[in-house]
Coordinates of C-alpha atoms in Angstrom, one line a residue:
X1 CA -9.4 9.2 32.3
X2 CA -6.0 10.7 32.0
X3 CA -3.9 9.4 29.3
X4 CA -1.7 6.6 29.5
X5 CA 2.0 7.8 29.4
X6 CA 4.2 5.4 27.3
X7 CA 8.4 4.8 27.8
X8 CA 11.1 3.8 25.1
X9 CA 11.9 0.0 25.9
X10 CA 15.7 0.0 25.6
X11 CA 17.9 -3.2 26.5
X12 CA 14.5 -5.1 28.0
X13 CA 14.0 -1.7 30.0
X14 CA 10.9 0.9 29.8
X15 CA 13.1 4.1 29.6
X16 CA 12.1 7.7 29.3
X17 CA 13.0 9.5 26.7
X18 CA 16.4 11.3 27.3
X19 CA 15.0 15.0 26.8
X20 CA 11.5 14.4 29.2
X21 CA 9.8 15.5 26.2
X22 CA 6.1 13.7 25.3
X23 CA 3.1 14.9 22.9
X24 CA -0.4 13.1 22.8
X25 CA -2.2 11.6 20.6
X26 CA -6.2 10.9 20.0
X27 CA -8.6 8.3 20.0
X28 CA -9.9 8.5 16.8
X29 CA -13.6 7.5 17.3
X30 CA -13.9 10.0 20.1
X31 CA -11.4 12.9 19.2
X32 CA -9.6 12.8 22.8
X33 CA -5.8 12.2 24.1
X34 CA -5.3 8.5 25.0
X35 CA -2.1 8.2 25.1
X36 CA 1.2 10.5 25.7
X37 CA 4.2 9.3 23.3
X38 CA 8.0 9.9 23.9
X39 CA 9.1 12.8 21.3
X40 CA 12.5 10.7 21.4
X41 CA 15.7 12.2 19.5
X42 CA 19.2 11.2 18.3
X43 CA 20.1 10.8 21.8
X44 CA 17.3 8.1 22.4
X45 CA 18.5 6.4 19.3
X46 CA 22.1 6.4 20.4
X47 CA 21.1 4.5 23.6
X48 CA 19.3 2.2 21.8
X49 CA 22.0 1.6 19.5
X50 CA 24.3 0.6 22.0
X51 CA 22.1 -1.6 23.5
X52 CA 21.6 -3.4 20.0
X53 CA 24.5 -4.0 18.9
X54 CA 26.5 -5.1 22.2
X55 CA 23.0 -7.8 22.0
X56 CA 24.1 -8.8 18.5
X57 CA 27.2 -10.2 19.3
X58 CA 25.6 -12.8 21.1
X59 CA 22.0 -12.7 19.4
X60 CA 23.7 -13.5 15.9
X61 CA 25.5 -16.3 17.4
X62 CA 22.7 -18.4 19.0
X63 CA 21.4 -21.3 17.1
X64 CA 18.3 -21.1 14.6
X65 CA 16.2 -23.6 17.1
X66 CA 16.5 -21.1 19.7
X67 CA 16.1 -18.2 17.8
X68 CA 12.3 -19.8 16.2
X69 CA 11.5 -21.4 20.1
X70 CA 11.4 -17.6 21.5
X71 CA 9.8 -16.5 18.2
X72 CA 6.8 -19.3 18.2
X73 CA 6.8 -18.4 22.3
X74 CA 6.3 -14.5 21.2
X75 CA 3.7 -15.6 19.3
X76 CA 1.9 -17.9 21.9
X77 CA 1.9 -14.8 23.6
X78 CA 0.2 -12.4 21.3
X79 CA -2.7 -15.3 20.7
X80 CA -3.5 -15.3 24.4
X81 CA -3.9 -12.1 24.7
X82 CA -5.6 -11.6 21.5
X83 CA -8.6 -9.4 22.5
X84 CA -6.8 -7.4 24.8
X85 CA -4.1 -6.4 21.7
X86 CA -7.5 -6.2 19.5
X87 CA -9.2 -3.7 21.7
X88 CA -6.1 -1.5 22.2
X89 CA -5.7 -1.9 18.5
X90 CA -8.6 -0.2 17.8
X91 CA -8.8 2.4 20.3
X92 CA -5.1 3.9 19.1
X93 CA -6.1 3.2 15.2
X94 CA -9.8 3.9 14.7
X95 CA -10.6 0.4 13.3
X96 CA -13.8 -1.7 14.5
X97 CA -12.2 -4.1 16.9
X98 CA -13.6 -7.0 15.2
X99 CA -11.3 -6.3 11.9
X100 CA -8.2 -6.5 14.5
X101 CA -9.7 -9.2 16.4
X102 CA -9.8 -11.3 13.1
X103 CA -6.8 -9.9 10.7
X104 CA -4.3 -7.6 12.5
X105 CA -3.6 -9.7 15.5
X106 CA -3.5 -12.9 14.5
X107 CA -1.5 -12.0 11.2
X108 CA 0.8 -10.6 13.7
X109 CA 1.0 -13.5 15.5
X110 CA 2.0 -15.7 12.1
X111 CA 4.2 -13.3 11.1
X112 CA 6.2 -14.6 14.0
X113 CA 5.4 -18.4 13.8
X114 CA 5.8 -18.2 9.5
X115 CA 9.8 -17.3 9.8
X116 CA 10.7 -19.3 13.0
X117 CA 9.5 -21.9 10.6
X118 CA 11.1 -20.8 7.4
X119 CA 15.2 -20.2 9.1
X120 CA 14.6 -23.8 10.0
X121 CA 13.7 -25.1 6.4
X122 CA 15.5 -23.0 4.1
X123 CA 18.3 -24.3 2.3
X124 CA 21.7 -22.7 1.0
X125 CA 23.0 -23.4 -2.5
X126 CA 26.1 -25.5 -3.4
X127 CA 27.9 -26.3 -6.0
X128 CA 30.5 -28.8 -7.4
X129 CA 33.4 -27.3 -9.7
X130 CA 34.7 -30.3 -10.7
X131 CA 38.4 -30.7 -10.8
X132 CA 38.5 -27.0 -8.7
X133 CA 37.0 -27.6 -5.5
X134 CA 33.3 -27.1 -4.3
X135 CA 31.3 -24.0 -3.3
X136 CA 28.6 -23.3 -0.9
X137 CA 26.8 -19.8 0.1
X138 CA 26.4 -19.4 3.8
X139 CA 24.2 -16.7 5.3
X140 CA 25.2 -14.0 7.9
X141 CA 23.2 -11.2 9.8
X142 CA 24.1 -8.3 8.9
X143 CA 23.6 -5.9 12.1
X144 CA 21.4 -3.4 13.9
X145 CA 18.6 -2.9 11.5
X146 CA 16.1 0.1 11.9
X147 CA 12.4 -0.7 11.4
X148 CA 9.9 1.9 10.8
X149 CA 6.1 1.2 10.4
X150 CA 2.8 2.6 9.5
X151 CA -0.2 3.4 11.3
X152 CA -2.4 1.7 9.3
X153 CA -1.7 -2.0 10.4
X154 CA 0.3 -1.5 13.5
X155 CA 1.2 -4.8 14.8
X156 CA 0.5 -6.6 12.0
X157 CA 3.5 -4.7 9.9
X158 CA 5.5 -4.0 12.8
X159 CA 5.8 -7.3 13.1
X160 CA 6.6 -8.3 9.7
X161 CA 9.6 -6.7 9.8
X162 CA 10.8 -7.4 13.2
X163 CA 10.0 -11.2 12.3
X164 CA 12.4 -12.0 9.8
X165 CA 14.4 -9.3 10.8
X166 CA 15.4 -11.5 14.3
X167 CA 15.0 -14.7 12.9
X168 CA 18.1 -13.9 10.6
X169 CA 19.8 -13.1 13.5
X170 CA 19.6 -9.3 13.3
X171 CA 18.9 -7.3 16.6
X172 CA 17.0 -4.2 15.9
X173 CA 15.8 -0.5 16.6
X174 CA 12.0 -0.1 15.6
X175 CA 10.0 3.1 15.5
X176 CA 6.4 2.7 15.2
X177 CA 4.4 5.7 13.9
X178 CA 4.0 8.2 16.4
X179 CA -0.2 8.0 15.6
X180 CA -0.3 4.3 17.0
X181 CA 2.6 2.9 19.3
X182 CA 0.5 1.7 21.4
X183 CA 0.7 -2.1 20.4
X184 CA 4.3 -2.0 19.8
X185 CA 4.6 -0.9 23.5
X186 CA 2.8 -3.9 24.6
X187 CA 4.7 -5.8 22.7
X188 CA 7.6 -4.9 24.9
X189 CA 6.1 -6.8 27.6
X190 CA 5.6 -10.7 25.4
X191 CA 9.0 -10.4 24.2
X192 CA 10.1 -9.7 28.0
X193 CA 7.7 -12.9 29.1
X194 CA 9.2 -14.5 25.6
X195 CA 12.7 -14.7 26.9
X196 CA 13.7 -12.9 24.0
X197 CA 17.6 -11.8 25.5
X198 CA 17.7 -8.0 26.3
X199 CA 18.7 -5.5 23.6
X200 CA 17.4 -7.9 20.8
X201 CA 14.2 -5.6 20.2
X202 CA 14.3 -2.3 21.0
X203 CA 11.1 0.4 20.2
X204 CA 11.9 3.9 20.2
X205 CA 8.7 6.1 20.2
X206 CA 8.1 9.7 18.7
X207 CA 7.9 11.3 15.2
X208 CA 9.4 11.0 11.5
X209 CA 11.3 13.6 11.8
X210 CA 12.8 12.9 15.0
X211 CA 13.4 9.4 16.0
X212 CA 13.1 8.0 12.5
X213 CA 15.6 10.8 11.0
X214 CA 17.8 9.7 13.7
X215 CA 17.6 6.2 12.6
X216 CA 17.9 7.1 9.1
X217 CA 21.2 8.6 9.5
X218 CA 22.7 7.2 11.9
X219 CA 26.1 5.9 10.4
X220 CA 26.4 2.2 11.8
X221 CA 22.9 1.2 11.4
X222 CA 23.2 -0.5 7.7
X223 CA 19.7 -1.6 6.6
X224 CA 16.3 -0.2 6.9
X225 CA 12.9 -1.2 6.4
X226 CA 10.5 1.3 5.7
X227 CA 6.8 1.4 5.2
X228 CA 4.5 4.7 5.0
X229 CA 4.4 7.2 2.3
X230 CA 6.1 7.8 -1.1
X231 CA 7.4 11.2 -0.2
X232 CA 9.0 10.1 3.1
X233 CA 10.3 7.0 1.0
X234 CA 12.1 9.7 -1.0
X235 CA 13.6 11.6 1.3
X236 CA 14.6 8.1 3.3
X237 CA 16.8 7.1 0.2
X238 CA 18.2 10.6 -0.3
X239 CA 20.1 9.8 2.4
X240 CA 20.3 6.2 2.9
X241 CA 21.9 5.3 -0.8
X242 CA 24.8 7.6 -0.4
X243 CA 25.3 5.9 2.6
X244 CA 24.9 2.4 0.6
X245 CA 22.5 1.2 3.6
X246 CA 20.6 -1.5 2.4
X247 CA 16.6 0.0 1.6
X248 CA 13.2 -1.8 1.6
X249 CA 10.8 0.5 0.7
X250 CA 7.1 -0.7 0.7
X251 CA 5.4 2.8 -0.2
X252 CA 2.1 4.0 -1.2
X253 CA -0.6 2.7 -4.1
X254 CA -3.2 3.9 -6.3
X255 CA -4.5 0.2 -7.1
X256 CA -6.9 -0.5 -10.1
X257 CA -9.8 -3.1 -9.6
X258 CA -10.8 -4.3 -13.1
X259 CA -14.1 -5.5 -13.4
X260 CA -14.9 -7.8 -16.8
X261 CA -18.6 -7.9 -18.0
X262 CA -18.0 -12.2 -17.4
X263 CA -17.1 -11.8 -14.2
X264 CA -19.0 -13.8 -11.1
X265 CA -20.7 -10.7 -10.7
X266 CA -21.5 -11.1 -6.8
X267 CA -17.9 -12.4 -5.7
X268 CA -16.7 -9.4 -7.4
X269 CA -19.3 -6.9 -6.1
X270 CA -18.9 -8.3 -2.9
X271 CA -14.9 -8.4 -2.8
X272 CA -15.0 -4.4 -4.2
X273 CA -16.8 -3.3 -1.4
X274 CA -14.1 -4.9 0.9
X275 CA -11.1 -3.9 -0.9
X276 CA -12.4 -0.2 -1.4
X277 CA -14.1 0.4 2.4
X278 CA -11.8 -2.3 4.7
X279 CA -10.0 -0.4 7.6
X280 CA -11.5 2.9 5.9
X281 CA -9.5 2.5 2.8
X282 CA -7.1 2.8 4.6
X283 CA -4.7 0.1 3.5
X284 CA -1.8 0.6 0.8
X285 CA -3.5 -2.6 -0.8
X286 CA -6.9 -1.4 -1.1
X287 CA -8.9 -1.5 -4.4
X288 CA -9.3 2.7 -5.1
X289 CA -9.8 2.8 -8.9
X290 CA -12.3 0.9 -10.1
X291 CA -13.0 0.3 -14.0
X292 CA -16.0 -1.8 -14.9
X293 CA -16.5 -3.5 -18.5
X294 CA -19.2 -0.9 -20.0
X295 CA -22.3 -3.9 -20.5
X296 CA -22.5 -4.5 -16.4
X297 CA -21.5 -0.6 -15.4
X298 CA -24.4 0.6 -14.4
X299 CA -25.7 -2.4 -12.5
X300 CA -21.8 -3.1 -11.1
X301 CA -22.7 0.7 -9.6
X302 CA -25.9 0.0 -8.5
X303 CA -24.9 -2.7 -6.6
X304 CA -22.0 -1.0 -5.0
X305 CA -23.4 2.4 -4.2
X306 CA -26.2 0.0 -2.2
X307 CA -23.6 -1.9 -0.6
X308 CA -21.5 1.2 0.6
X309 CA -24.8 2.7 1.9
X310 CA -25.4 -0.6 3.4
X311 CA -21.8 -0.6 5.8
X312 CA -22.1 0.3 9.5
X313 CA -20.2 3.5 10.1
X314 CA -19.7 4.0 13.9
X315 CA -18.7 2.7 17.2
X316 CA -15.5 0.5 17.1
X317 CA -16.6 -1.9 19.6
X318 CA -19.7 -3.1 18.0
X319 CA -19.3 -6.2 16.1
X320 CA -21.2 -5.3 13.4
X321 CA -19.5 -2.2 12.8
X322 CA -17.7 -2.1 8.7
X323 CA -15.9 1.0 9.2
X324 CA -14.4 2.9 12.1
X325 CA -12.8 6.8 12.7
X326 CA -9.9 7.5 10.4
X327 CA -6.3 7.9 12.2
X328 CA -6.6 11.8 12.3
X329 CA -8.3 14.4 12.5
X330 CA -5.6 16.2 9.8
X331 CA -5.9 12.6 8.0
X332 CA -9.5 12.9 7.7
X333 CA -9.6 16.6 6.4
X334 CA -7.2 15.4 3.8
X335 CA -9.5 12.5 2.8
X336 CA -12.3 14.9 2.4
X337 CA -10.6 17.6 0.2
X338 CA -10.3 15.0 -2.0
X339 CA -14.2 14.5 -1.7
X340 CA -14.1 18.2 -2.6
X341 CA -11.5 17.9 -5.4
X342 CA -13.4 15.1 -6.9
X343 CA -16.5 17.6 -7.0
X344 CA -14.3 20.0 -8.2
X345 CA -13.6 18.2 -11.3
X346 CA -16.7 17.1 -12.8
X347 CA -17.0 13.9 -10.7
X348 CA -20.3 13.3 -8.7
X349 CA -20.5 12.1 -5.2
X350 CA -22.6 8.5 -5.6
X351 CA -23.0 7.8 -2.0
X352 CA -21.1 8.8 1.1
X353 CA -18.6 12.1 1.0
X354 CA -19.6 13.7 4.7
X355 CA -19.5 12.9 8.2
X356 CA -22.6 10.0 9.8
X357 CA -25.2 12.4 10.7
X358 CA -26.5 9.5 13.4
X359 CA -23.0 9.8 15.2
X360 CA -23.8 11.8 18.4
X361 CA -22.6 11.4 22.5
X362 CA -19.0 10.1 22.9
X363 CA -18.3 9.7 19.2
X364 CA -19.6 12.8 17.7
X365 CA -16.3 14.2 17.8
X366 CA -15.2 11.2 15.9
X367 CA -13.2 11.1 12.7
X368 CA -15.7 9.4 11.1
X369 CA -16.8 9.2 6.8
X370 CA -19.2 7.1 5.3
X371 CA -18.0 5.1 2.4
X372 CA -18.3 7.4 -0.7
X373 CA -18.1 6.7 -4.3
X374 CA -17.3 8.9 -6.9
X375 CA -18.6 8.5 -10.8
X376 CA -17.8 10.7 -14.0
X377 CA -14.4 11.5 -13.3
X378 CA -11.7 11.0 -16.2
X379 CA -8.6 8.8 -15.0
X380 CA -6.2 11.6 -16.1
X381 CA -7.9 13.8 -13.2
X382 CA -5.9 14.3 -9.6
X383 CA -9.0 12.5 -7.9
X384 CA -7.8 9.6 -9.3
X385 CA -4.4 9.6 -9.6
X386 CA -3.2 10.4 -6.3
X387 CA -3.3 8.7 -3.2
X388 CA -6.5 9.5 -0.6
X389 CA -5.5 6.5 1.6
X390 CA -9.3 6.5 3.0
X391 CA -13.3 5.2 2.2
X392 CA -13.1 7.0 -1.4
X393 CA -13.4 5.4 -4.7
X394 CA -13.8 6.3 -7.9
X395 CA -15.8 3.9 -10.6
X396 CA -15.4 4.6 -14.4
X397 CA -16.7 2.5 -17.9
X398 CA -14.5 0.9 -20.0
X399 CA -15.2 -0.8 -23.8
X400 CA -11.6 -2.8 -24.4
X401 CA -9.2 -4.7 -22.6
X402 CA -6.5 -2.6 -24.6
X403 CA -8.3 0.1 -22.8
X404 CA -8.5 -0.8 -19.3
X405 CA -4.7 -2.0 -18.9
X406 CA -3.4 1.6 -20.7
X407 CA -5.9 3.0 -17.5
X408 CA -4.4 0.7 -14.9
X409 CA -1.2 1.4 -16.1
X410 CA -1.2 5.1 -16.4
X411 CA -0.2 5.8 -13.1
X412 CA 2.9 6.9 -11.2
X413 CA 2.2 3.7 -8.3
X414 CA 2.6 0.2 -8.9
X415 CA 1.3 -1.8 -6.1
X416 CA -1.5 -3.8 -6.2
X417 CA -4.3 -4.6 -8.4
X418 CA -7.6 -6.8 -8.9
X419 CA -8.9 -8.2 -12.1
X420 CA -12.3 -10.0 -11.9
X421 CA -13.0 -12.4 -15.3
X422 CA -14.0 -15.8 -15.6
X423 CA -11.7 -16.1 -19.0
X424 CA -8.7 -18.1 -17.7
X425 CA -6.4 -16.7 -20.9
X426 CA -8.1 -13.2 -20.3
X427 CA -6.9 -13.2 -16.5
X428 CA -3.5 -14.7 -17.8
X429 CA -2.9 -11.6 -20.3
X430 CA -4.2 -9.2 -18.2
X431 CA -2.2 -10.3 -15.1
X432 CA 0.7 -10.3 -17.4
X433 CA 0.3 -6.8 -18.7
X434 CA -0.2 -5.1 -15.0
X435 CA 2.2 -2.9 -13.7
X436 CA 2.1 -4.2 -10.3
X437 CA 3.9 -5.9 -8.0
X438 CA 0.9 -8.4 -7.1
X439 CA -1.8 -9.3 -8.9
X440 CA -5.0 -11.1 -7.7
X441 CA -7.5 -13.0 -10.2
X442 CA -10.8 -13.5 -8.8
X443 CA -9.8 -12.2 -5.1
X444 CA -8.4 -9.6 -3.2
X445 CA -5.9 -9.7 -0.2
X446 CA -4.7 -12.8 -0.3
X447 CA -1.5 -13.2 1.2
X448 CA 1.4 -16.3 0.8
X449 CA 3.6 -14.9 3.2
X450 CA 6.2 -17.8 1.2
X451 CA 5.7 -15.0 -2.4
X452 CA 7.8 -11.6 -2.8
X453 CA 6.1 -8.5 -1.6
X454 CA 6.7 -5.2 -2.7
X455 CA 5.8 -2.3 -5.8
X456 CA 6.7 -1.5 -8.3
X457 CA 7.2 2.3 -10.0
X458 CA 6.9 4.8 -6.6
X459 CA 5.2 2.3 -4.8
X460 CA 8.7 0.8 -3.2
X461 CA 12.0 -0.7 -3.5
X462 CA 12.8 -4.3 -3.1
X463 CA 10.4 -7.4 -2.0
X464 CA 9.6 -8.7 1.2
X465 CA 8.7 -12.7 2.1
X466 CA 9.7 -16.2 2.5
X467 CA 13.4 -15.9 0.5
X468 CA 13.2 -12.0 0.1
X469 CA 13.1 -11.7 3.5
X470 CA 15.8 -13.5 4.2
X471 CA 17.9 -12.1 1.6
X472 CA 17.0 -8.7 2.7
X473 CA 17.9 -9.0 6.8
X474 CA 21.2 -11.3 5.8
X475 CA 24.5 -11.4 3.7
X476 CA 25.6 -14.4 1.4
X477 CA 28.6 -15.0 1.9
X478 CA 29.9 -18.2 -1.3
X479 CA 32.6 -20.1 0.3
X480 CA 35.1 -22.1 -2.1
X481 CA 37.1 -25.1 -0.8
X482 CA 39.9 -26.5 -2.9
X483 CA 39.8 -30.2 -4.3

């Protein structure tokens, strides 16, 4: 089967891009093209700037019921055609199709329903001076925003910034990563069938360097929401802040999973093997440094190196697969020099650290890894200071819990972290002490879409959800009338 040749969507209209120019890219579980991507430039952008901003004239202007009708209505949409996304999910991204099926999509989906709720229920401040007058802030959109997602969750976290992004009344210029646009192009078609007006949501398809350069510097789009890598986060606000565009950065992590010796031992062992091997690891939010209370370490390890050896690794489709392919090829030879690396530097390879030998036909070409844990590593190593973004932990013993927060803390990301203890003041302190821009007790993942998002240290700028959001895609404006 040839692959399937994807357009720009420009003013409700599948364009192609201006210079004819398109690259592939793979199936991950099978190591073929799938689909052909527009390699879309400046010029691409340009046109899809025009198209935004002549909609936001009208599209900032149209009442908030309206605006969360056509976004519960995009969401009706991605729900009835949930395996259909779920399948096509999995196929651009590597991940089994039941993980999408069960998070990706419908977390899409709410994304959508969550704001159209919130611009309805969300209340401005006011103010008597008395004897002055009397004060009230009002909130305005602010313009064209530029979006640019991952690959890891496609539609889920395109969709978390396009959300709020239109709810606000913000029209909008997304750029999907150019390893999985495949979603976001059939997204095109609900908010078509959504009645969402044309020009409101426009996707531009093709590479960093590109498209989302182009979107980055172009002078009258004045916010931008990005999510990928720390580096490109970097170079983003190198040109971005002298420009004094408005930046959400949600970047990458390095999380610590703290494991105390009272902890409900199975919950935790249980949760760890999600939050280190879910969507291959690869998932800013994922669980990669794991410190166990020295009186449970060797069981903790036990347990996990027999869990890891227990996941499925293999064909997408199949319900009970755990993990799929990783995005790449070039991804997954990244993931395992860091197998090597971790060798390299005393560590020892627990479980996992090569390809599934039982991988053979369509998928032996496969970007595949079984989940691999790595012991005897010191956390001042590179193994386990810098990102892998893939199936690869590392485990170590600790005695204090002095000791374990000066570990979870010594590191250049600030994301995310787990702390397993049945000691309510212990989990208080502990919480307390983290580094991190969320904290779970006792779980992992949990998401109030209503709480700020967002890291801390290189893991981002800003926060994201129920009032951040807002705040981010709009400007308060504080009017004063006189007594």
């Amino acid at each position: 089967m040839s692959p399937t040749a994807l357009d720009n969507f420009i003013n409700n209209e599948h364009v192609k891009p201006v210079h004819g120019h398109y690259f592939d890219t793979f199936d991950p579980a099978r190591g073929i093209p799938h689909s052909r991507i527009p390699d879309s430039t400046k010029e691409d952008v340009d046109l899809a700037f025009a198209a935004a901003s002549k909609a936001f004239k009208t599209w900032s202007k149209t009442s908030k019921v309206e605006r969360a009708r056509i976004m519960n209505k995009i969401a009706d949409l991605i729900e009835s055609r949930l395996d259909e996304f779920a399948h096509a999910e999995s196929k651009d991204q590597g991940k089994p199709v039941e993980l999408a099926r069960t998070v990706d999509i419908p977390r899409a989906a709410h994304n959508f329903r969550f704001f159209a709720g919130r611009i309805l229920h969300s209340v401005d401040e006011a103010a008597d001076l008395a004897g002055v007058g009397f004060s009230y802030s009002q909130r305005m959109p602010i313009g064209v925003a530029g979006l640019i997602s991952p690959w890891n969750l496609p539609l889920y976290l395109l969709t978390w910034k396009i959300a709020p992004c239109i709810a606000c009344g913000n029209t909008a210029i997304c750029k999907p990563s150019e390893f999985t646009s495949l979603t976001a192009y059939m997204l095109c078609s609900v908010l078509q069938e959504a009645g969402l007006p044309a020009g409101v949501v426009n996707m531009v398809f093709g590479t960093g360097m590109g498209a989302g350069q182009a979107i980055v510097e172009h002078p009258r789009i004045p916010l931008i929401s990005f999510t990928g890598g720390t580096v490109t986060g970097a170079k983003i606000s190198s040109v971005a802040a002298p420009m004094f565009k408005r930046l959400s950065l949600e970047l990458g992590g390095k999380n610590a999973n703290i494991v105390f010796a009272d902890c409900d031992f199975d919950l935790a062992l249980k949760t760890s093997l999600r939050s280190s091997f879910a969507n291959q690891g690869e998932i800013c939010l994922c669980g990669s440094r794991i410190f166990v209370e020295r009186p449970i370490y060797e069981k903790f390890l036990a347990g996990l190196v027999q869990g890891a050896n227990d996941l499925k690794v293999g064909d997408p489709s199949q319900k009970d697969t755990n993990l799929g392919a990783l995005v790449s090829k070039e991804h997954w030879a990244k993931v395992m020099s860091y197998v090597q690396l971790g060798q390299e530097e005393g560590g020892k390879i627990e479980c996992g650290g090569q390809k599934p030998t039982s991988l053979q036909g369509e998928f032996q070409n496969g970007y595949f890894l079984r989940p691999t844990i790595i012991s005897g590593l010191t956390p001042s190593c590179r193994t386990m200071r810098e990102e892998i973004f893939g199936p690869v932990v590392t485990i170590f013993p600790f005695d204090t819990e002095e000791e374990v927060v000066g570990y979870a803390n010594d590191s250049e990301y600030g994301l995310s972290c787990s702390v397993w203890t049945e000691n309510g003041r212990r989990a208080r302190r502990v919480a307390s002490e983290i580094e991190a821009g969320t904290v779970w007790v006792n779980t992992w993942m949990a998401r109030d879409l209503r709480m700020p998002f967002g890291g801390m240290k290189k893991s981002g700028l800003g926060r994201e959800g129920g009032n951040h959001s807002l705040d981010f895609y709009s400007e308060l404006k504080t009017i004063c009338l006189a007594d």
